[in-house]
Coordinates of C-alpha atoms in Angstrom, one line a residue:
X1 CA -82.2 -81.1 -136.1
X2 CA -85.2 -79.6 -134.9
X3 CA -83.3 -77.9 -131.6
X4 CA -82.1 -74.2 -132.6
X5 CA -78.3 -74.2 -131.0
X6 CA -78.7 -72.0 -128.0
X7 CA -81.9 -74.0 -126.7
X8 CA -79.5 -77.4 -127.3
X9 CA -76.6 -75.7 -124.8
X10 CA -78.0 -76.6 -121.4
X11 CA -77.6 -80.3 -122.8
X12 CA -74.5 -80.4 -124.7
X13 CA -72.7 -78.7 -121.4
X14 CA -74.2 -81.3 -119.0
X15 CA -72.1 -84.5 -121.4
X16 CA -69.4 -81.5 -121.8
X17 CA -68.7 -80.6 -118.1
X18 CA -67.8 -83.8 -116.8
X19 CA -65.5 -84.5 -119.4
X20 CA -63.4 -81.0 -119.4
X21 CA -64.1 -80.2 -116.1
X22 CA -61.2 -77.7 -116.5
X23 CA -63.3 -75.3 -118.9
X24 CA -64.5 -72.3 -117.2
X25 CA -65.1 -70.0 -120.3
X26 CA -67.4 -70.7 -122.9
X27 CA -66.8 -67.9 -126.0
X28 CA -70.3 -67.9 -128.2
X29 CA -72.2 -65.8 -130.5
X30 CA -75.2 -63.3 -129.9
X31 CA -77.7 -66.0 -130.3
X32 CA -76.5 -67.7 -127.2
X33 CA -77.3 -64.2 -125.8
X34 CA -80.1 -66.0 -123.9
X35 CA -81.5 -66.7 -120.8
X36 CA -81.4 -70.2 -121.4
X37 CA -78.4 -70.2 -122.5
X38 CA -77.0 -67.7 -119.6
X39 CA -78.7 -70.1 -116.7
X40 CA -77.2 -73.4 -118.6
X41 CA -73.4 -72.0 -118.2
X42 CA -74.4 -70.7 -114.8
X43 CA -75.6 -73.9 -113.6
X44 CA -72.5 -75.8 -115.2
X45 CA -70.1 -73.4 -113.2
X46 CA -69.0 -71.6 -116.5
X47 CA -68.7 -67.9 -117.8
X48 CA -70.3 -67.3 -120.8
X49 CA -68.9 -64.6 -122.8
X50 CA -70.9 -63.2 -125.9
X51 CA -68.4 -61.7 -129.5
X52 CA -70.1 -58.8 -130.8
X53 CA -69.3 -57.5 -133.6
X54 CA -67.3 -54.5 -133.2
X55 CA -69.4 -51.4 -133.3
X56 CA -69.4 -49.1 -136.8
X57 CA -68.0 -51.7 -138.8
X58 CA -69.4 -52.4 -142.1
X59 CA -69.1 -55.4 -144.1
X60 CA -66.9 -58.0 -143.4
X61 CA -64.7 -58.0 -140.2
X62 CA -62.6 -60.3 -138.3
X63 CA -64.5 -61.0 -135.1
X64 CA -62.3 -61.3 -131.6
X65 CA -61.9 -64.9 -130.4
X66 CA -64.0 -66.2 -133.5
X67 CA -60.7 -66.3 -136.0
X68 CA -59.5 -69.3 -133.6
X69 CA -62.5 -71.1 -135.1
X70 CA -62.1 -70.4 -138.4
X71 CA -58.4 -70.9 -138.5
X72 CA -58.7 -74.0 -136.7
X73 CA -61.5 -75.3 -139.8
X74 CA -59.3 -74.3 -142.2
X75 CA -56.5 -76.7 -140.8
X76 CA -59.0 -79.2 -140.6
X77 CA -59.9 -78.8 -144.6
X78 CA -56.5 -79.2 -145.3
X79 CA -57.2 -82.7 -144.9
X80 CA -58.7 -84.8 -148.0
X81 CA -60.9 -87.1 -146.2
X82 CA -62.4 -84.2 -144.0
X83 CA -62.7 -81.5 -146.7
X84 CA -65.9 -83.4 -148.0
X85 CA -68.4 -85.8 -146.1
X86 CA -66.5 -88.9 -146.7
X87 CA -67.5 -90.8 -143.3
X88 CA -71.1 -92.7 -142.8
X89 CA -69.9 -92.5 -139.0
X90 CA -69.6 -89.7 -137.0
X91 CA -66.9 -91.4 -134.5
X92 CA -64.7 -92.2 -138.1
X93 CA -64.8 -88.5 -138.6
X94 CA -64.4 -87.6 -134.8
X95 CA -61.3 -90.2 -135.1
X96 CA -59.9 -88.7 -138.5
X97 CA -60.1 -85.1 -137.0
X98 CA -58.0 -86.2 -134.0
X99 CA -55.8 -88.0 -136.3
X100 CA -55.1 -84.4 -138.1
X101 CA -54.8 -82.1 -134.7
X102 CA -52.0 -85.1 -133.5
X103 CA -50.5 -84.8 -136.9
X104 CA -50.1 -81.0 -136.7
X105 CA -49.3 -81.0 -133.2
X106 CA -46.1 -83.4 -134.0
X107 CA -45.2 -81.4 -136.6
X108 CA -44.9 -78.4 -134.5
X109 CA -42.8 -80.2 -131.7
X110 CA -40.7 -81.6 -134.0
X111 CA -40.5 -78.4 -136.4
X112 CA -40.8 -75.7 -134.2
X113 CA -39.7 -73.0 -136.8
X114 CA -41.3 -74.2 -139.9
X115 CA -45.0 -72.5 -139.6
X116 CA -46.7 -74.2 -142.2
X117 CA -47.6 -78.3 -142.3
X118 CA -46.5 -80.2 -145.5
X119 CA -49.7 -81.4 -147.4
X120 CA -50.7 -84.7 -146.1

């Protein structure tokens, strides 16, 4: 809790590598904008590409490649028992959130031209 994100990315991609060794672009945020975190990706074989925030906007503005994220959360919340911190586990709510992405994925192969997933 103590380890500011960008500082904790040299570790998190040395357990992440081996596992998708197919990854070979990492999209982040301007705090990742780091040596650190540039050597890290570099050493793991990765590209790291920094969203900026488009220049002259004001306010609020959809970021490229950061909606994914937040549309992806929002499928997630759909979901009772991840919309608020049910689990005393983190592997019950790593199971329960693949539980929901194989829920939506059947739902699309099985519906492909209904866009939106029943409630559960």
């Amino acid at each position: 809790a103590d380890i500011q994100d960008a500082d904790g990315l040299p570790d998190l991609l040395k357990r992440v590598k081996p596992l998708y060794n197919w990854l070979r672009i990492v999209f982040a945020d301007s705090i990742y904008n780091r040596l650190a975190a540039l050597l890290a990706c570099f050493l793991a074989g990765l590209m790291l590409v920094i969203v900026r925030r488009i220049a002259g906007t004001i306010g609020f503005a959809v970021q490229p490649r950061r909606w994914v994220v937040e549309r992806s959360l929002g499928w997630l919340g759909r979901w009772r028992r991840l919309s608020k911190d049910y689990e005393a586990l983190p592997q019950i709510s790593e199971v329960m959130i693949t539980l929901a992405m194989i829920r939506l994925m059947l739902h699309r192969l099985a519906h492909p031209s209904r866009r939106r997933l029943p409630a559960p």
